[in-house]
Tab-separated table of C-alpha atoms and ligand atoms in Angstrom:
chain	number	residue	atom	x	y	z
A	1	UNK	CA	21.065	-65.483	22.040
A	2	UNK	CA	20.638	-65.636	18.256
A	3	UNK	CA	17.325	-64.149	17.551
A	4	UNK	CA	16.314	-65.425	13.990
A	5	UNK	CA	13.902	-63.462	11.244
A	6	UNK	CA	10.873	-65.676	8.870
A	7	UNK	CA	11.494	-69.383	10.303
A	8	UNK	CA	9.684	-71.858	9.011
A	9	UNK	CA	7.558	-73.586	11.619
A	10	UNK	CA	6.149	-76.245	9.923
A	11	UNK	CA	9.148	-78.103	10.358
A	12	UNK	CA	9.238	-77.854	14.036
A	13	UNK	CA	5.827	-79.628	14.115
A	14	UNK	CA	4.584	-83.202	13.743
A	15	UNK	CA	1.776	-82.453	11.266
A	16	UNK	CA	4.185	-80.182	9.405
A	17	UNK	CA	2.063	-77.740	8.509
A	18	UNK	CA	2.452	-73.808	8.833
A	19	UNK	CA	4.096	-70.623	7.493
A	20	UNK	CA	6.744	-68.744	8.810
A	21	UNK	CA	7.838	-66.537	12.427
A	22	UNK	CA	8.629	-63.058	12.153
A	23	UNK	CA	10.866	-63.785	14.613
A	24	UNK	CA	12.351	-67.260	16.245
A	25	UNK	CA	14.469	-67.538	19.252
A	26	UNK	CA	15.721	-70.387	20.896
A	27	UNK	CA	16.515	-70.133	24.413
A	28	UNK	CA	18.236	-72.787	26.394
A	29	UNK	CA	18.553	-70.862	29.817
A	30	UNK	CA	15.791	-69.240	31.940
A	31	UNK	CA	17.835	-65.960	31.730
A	32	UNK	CA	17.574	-66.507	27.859
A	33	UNK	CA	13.631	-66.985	27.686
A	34	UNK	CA	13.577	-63.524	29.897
A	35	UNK	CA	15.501	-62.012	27.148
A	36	UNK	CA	13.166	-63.595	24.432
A	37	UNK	CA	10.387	-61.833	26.394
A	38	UNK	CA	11.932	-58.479	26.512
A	39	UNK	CA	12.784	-58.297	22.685
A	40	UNK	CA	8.738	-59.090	22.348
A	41	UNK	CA	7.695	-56.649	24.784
A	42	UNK	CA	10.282	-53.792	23.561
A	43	UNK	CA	8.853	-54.675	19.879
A	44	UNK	CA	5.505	-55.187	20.649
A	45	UNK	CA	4.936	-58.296	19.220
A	46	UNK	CA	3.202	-60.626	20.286
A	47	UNK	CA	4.998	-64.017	21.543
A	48	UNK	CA	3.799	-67.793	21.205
A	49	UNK	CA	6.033	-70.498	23.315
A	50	UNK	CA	6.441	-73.355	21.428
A	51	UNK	CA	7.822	-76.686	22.911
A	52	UNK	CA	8.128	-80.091	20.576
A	53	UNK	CA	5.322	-79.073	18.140
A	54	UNK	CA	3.313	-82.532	18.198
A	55	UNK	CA	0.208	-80.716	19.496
A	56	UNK	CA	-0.050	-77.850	17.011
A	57	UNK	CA	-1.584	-76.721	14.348
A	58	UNK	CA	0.087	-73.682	12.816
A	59	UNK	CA	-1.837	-71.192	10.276
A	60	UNK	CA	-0.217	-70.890	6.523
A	61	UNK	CA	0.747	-66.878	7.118
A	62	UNK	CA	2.569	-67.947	9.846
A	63	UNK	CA	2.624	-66.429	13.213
A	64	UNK	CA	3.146	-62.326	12.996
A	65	UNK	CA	5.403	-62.027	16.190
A	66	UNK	CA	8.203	-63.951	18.504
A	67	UNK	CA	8.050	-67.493	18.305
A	68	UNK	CA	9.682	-68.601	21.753
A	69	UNK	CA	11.264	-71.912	21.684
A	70	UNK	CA	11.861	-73.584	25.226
A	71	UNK	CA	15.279	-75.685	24.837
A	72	UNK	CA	16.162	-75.812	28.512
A	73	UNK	CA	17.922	-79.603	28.682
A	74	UNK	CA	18.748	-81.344	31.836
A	75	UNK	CA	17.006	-83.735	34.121
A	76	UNK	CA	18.120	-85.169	37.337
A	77	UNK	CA	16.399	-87.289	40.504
A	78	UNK	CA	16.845	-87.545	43.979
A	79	UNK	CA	15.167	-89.184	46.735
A	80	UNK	CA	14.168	-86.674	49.553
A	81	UNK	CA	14.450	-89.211	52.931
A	82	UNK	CA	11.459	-91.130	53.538
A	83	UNK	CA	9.793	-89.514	50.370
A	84	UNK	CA	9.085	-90.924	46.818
A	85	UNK	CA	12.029	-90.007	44.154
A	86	UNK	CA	12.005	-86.834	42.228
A	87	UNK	CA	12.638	-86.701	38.708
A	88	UNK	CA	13.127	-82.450	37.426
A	89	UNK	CA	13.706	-82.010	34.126
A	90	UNK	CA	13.908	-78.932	31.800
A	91	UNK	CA	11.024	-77.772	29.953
A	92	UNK	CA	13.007	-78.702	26.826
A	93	UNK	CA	13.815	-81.919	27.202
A	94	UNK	CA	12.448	-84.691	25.806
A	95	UNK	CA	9.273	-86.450	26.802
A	96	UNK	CA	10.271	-89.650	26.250
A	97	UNK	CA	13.656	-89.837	27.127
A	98	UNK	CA	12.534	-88.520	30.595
A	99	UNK	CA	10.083	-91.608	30.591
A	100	UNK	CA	12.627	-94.374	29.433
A	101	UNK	CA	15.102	-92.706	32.454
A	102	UNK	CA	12.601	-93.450	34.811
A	103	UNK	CA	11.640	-96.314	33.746
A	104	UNK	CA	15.672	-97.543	33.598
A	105	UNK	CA	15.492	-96.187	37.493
A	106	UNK	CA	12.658	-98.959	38.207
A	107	UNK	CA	10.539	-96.003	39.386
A	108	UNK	CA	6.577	-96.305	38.533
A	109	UNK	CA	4.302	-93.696	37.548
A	110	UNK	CA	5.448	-92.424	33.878
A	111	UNK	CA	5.908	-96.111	32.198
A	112	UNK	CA	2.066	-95.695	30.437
A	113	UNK	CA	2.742	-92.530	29.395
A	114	UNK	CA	5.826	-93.702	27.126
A	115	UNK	CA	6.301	-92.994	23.220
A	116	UNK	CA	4.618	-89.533	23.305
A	117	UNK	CA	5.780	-87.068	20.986
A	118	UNK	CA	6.642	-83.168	22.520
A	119	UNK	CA	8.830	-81.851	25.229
A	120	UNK	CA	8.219	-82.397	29.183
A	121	UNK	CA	6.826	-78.591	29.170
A	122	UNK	CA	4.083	-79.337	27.289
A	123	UNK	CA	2.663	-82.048	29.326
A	124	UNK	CA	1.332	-79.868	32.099
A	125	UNK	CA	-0.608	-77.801	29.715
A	126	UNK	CA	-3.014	-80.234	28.593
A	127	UNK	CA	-2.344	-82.853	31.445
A	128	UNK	CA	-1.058	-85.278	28.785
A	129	UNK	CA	-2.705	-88.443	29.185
A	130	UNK	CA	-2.694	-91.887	28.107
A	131	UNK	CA	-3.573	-95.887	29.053
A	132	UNK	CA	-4.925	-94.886	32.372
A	133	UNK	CA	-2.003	-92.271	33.402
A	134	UNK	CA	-1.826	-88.123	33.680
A	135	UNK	CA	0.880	-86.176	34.284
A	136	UNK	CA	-1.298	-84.459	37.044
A	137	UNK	CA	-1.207	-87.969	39.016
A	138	UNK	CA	2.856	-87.149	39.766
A	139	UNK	CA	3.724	-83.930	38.846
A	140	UNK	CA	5.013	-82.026	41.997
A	141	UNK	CA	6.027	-79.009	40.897
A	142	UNK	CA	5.797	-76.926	37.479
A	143	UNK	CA	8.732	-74.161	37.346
A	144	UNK	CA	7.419	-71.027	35.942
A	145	UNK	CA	7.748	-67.608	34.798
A	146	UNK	CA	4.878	-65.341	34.970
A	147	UNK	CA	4.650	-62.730	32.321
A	148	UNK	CA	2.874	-60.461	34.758
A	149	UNK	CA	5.596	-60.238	37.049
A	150	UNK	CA	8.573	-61.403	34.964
A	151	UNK	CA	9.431	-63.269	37.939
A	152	UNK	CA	10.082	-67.300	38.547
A	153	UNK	CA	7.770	-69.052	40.703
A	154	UNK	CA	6.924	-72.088	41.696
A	155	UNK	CA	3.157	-73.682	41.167
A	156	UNK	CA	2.244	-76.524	43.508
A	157	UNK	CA	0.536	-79.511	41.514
A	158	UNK	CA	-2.690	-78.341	43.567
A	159	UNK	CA	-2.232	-74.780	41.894
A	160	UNK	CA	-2.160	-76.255	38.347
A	161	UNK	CA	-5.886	-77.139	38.275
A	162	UNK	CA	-5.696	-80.262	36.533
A	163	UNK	CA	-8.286	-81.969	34.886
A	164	UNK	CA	-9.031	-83.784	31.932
A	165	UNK	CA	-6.283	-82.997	28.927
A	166	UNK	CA	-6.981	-79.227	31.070
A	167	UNK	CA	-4.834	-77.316	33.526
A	168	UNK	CA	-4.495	-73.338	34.383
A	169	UNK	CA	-2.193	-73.172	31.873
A	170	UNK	CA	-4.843	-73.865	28.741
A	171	UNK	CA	-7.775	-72.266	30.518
A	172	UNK	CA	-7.988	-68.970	33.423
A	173	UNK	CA	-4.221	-68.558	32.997
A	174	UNK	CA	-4.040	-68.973	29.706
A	175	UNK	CA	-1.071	-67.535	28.109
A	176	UNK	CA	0.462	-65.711	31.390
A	177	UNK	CA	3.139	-68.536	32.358
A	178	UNK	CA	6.080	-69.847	30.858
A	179	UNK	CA	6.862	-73.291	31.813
A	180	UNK	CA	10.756	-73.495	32.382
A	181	UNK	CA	11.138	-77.030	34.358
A	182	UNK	CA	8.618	-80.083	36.081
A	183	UNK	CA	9.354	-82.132	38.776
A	184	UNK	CA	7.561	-85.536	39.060
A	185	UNK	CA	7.396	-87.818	42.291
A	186	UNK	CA	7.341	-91.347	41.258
A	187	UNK	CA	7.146	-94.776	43.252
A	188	UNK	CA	10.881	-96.363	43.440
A	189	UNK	CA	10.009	-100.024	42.844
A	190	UNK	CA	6.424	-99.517	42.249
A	191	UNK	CA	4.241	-101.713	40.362
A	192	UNK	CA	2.972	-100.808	36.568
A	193	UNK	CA	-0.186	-99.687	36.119
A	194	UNK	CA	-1.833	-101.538	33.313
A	195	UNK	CA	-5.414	-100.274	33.997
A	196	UNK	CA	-6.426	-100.001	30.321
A	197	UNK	CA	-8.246	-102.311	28.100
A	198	UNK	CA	-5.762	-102.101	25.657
A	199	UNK	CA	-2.805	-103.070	27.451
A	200	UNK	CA	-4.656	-105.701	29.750
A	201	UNK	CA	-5.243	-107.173	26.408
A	202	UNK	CA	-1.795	-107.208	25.844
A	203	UNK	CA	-0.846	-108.552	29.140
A	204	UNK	CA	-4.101	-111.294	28.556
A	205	UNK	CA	-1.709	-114.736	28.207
A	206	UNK	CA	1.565	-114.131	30.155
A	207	UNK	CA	1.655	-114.983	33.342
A	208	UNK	CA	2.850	-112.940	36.884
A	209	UNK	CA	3.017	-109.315	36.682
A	210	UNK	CA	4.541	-107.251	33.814
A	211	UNK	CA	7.471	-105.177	34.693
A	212	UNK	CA	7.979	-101.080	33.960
A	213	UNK	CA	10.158	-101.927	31.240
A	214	UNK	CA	7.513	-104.194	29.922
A	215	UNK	CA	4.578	-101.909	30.612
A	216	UNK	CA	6.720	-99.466	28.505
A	217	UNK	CA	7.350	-101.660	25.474
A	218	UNK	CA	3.635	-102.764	25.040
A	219	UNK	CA	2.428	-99.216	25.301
A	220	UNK	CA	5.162	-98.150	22.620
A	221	UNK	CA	3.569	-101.129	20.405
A	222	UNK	CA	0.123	-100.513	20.904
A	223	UNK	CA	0.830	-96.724	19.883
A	224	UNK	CA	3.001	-98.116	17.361
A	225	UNK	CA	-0.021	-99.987	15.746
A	226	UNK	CA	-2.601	-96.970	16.134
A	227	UNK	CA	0.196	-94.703	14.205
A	228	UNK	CA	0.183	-92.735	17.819
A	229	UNK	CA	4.480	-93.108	17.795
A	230	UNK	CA	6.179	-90.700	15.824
A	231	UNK	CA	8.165	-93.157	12.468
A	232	UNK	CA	9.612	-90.575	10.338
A	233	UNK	CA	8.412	-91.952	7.057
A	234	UNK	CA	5.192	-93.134	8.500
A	235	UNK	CA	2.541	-91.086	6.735
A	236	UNK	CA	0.160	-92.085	9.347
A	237	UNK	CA	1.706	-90.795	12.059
A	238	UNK	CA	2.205	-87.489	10.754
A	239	UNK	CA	-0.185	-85.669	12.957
A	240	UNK	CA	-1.214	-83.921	15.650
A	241	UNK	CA	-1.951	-87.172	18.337
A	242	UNK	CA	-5.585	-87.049	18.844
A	243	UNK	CA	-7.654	-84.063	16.597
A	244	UNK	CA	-10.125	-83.972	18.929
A	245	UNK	CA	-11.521	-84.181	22.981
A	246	UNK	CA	-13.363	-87.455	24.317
A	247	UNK	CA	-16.572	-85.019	24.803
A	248	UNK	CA	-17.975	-85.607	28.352
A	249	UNK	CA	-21.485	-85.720	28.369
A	250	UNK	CA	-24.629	-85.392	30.844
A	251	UNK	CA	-25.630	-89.057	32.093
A	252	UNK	CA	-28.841	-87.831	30.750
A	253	UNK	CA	-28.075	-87.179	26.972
A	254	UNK	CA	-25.960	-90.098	27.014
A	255	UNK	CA	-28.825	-92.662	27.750
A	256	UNK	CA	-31.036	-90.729	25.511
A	257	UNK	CA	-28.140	-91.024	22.628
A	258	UNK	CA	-27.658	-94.831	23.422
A	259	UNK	CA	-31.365	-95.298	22.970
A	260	UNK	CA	-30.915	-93.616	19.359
A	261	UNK	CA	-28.136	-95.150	18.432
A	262	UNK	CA	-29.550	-98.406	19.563
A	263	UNK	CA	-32.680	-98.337	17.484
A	264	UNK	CA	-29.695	-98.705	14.469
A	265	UNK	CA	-28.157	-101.723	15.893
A	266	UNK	CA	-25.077	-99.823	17.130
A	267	UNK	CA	-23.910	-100.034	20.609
A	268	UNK	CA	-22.340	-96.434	22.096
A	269	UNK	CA	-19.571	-97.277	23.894
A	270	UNK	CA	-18.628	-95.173	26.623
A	271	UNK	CA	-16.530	-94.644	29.634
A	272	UNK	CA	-16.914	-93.017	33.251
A	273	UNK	CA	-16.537	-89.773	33.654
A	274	UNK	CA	-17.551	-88.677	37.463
A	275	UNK	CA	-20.559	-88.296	38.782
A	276	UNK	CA	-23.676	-87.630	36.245
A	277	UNK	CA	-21.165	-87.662	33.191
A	278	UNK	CA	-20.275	-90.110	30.630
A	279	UNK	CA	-17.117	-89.594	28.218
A	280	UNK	CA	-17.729	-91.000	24.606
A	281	UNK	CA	-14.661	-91.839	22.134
A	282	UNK	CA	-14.445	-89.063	19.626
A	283	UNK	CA	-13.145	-91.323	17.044
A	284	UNK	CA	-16.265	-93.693	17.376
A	285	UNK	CA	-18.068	-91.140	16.499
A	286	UNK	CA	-16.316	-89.634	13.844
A	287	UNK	CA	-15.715	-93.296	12.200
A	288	UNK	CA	-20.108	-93.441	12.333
A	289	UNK	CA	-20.902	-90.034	10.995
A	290	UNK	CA	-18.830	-91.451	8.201
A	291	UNK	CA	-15.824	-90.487	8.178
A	292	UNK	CA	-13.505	-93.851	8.298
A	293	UNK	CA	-10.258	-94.596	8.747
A	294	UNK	CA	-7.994	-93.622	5.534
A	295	UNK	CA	-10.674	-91.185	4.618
A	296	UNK	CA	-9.229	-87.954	2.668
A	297	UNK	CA	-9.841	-84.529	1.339
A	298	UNK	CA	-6.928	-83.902	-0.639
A	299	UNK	CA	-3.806	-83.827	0.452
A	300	UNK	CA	-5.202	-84.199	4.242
A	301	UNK	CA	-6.825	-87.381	5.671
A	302	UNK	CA	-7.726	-89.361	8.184
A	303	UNK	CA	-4.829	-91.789	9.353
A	304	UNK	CA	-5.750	-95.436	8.212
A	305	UNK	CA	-4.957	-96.260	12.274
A	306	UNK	CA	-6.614	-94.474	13.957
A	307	UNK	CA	-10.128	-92.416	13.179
A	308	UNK	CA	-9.238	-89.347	15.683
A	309	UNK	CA	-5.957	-88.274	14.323
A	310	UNK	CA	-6.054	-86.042	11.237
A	311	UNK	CA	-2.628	-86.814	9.211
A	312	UNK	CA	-0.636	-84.861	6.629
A	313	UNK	CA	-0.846	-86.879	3.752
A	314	UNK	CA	2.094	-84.572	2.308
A	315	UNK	CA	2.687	-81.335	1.128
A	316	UNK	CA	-1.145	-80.433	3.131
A	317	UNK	CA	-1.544	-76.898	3.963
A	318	UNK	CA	-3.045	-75.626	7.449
A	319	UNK	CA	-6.158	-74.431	5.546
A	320	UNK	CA	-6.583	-77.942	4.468
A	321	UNK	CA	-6.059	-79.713	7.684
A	322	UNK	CA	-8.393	-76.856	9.063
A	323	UNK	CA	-11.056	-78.090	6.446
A	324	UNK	CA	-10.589	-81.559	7.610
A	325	UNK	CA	-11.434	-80.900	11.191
A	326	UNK	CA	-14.953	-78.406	10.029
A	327	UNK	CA	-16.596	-80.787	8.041
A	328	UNK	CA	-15.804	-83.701	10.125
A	329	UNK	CA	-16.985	-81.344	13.225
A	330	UNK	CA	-20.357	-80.530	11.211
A	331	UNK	CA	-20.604	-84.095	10.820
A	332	UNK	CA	-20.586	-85.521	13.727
A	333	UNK	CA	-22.727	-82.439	15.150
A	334	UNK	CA	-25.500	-83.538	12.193
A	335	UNK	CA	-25.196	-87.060	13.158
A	336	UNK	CA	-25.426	-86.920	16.963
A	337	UNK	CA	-26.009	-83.172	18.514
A	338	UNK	CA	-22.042	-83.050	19.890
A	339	UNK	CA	-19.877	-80.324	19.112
A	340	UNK	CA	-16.497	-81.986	19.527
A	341	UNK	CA	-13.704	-79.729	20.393
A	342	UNK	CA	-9.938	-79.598	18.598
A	343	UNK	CA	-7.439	-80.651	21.253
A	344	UNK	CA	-4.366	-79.370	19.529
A	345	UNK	CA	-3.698	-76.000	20.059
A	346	UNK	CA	-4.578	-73.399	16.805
A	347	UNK	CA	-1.881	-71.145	16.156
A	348	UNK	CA	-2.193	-67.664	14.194
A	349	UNK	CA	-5.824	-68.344	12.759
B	1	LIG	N1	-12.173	-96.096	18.307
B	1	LIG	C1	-12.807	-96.146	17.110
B	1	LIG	N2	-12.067	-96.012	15.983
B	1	LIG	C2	-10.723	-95.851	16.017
B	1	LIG	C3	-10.058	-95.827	17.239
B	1	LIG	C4	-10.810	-95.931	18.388
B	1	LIG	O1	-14.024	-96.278	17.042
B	1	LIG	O2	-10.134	-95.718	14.929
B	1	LIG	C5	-12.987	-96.160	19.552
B	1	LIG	C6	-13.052	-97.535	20.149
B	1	LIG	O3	-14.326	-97.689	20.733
B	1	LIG	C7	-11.984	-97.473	21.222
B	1	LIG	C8	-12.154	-96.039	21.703
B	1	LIG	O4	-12.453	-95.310	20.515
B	1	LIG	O5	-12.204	-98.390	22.233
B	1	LIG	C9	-10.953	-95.455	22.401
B	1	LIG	O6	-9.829	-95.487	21.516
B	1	LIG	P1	-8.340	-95.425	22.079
B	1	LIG	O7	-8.155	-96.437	23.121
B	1	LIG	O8	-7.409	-95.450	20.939
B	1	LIG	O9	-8.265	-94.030	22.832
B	1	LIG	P2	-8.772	-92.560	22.450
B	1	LIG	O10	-9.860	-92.217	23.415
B	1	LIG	O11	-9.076	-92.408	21.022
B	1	LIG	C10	-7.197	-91.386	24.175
B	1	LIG	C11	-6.295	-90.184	24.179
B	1	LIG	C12	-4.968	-90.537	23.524
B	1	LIG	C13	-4.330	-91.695	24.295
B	1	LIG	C14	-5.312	-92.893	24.273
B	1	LIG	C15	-4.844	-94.046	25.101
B	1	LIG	C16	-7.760	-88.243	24.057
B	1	LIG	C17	-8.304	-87.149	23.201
B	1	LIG	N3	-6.931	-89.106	23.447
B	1	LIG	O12	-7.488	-91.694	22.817
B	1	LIG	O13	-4.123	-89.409	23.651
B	1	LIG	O14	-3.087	-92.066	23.722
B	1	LIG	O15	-6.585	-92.473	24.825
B	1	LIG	O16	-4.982	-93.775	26.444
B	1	LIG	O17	-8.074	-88.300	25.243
B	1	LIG	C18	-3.659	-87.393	22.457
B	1	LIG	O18	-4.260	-86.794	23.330
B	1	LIG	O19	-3.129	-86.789	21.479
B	1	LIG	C19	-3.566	-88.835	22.516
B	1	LIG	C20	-2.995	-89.526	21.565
């Protein structure tokens, strides 16, 4: 394995921002990301697994150690007898191409979750979400190798912890497991879930139900439209997704917000969030603590689609992105008592 020395990161990012690795390897094999672990340890340096990059936000010096990049490729299905069908792909592989295979396979339970940036290892982290589907709803199985033990194991999806954009793997275990390969467990022939406003919107004038393949289109316009689908070229969609959590809230402080918010002529929209808890969209209240759509402080902004993704207009630096994200944070903390939380992961700050 070719172990390389000052990498730039930035390019291996969607928001392109970031200075350079000490050290980069890129392993394709689980016997390879052992061996990236071993140079760390043997070094001392510390080690940051990086997958496709679209949920990152690196620092300008860079990151000081071994930048671990899962490329493990493959994906395959079977159908167990009398069970749903398995889809295991590498950690390295593509998000979306594992979507648009299962999709091609008629098999339901991936189709909303189509046109996301990032690599299939990243989705258990945060439990990618999106129009009314989580990974945690099918994964079966996350393939893993625990830097305690240096051994492979195998975490059961009840093991993973999942809850909103939250698993082990972002929280108690944070930082102890490598993610080499997922297995999902998807309905052969099952219906799409269009659950969402947005895509029952879409869905409003046709008639009879809308296929996978359909499901999969609108969701790839709709994300199209919000600048949420990677375009190289689109400035807009050079970002990190969302910049920020949909806080979840105490039934209590929401009615009490309402009520304020109200008394301006605004309506608060909000969703359910289990019992005794509200979830509010971050980017409504960014966009009324006054930050709107296209807003910009220098050479970073806010993306003219959508108010919750911070974009790099070009040639941004981290420490400008990071700006960004404080005084819109202060903001909306001034305006309406939430501290809203960064969703992307911070790297080397
Ligand atoms: N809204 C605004 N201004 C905007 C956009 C949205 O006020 O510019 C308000 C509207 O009230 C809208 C509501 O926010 O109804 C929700 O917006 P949207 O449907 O676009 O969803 P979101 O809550 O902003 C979440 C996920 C996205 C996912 C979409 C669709 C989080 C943090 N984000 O966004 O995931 O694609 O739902 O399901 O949960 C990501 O995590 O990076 C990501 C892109």
């Amino acid at each position: 394995m070719l172990i390389r020395e000052q990498v730039a990161l930035a390019p291996f990012t969607t928001l392109g921002v970031g200075g350079p690795a000490r050290y980069f390897a890129e392993t394709h094999s689980e016997a390879e990301v052992i061996e990236a672990v071993e140079f760390a340890r043997s070094r001392q340096l510390p080690l940051f697994v990086l997958g496709g990059g679209s949920n990152l936000v690196i620092a300008d010096k860079g990151f000081p150690g071994v930048v671990l990049k899962v490329a493990i490729s493959g994906s395959s299905s079977c159908t167990p007898p009398r069970k749903n069908p398995l889809f295991i792909a590498g950690a390295g592989v593509n998000w979306d191409t594992l979507v648009a295979q299962t999709v091609d396979a008629n098999c339901a339970g991936l189709e909303c979750l189509s046109g996301i940036p990032g690599t299939v290892g990243g989705t258990p982290v945060q439990n990618v979400g999106a129009y009314g589907q989580e990974v945690s709803q099918t994964i079966r199985e996350v393939r893993v190798l625990d830097l305690r033990s240096l051994q492979i194991e195998i975490l059961s999806n009840a093991e993973c912890s999942f809850t909103y954009r939250s698993s082990i793997f972002n929280t108690t275990e944070r930082d102890r497991y490598i993610i080499l390969q997922v297995s999902f467990a998807l309905h052969q022939d099952g219906k799409p879930s269009v659950r969402y406003a947005d895509l029952q919107k879409f869905f409003a004038s046709s008639t009879g139900d809308p296929t996978l393949a359909e499901v999969r289109a609108a969701v790839c316009e709709i994300r199209y439209r919000k600048a949420m689908l990677i375009v190289p070229g689109d400035e807009d969609a050079r970002s990190a997704g969302s910049f920020f959590k949909n806080p979840i809230v105490p039934q209590s402080f929401f009615e009490e917000l309402s009520a304020r918010v109200e008394s301006r002529g605004l309506q608060l929209p909000s969703y359910p969030a289990g019992d005794g808890f509200r979830k509010l969209p971050a980017a409504w209240l960014v966009e009324q603590a006054g930050f709107s759509r296209g807003y910009s402080k220098g050479a970073a902004g806010i993306s003219r689609r959508h108010a919750l993704a911070i974009v790099n207009r070009g040639g941004a630096t981290a420490a400008d992105i990071i700006a960004l994200k404080d005084e819109i944070q202060a903001g909306v903390l001034n305006e309406f008592g939430i501290e809203l939380q960064p969703e992307p992961v911070l790297v080397g700050f």
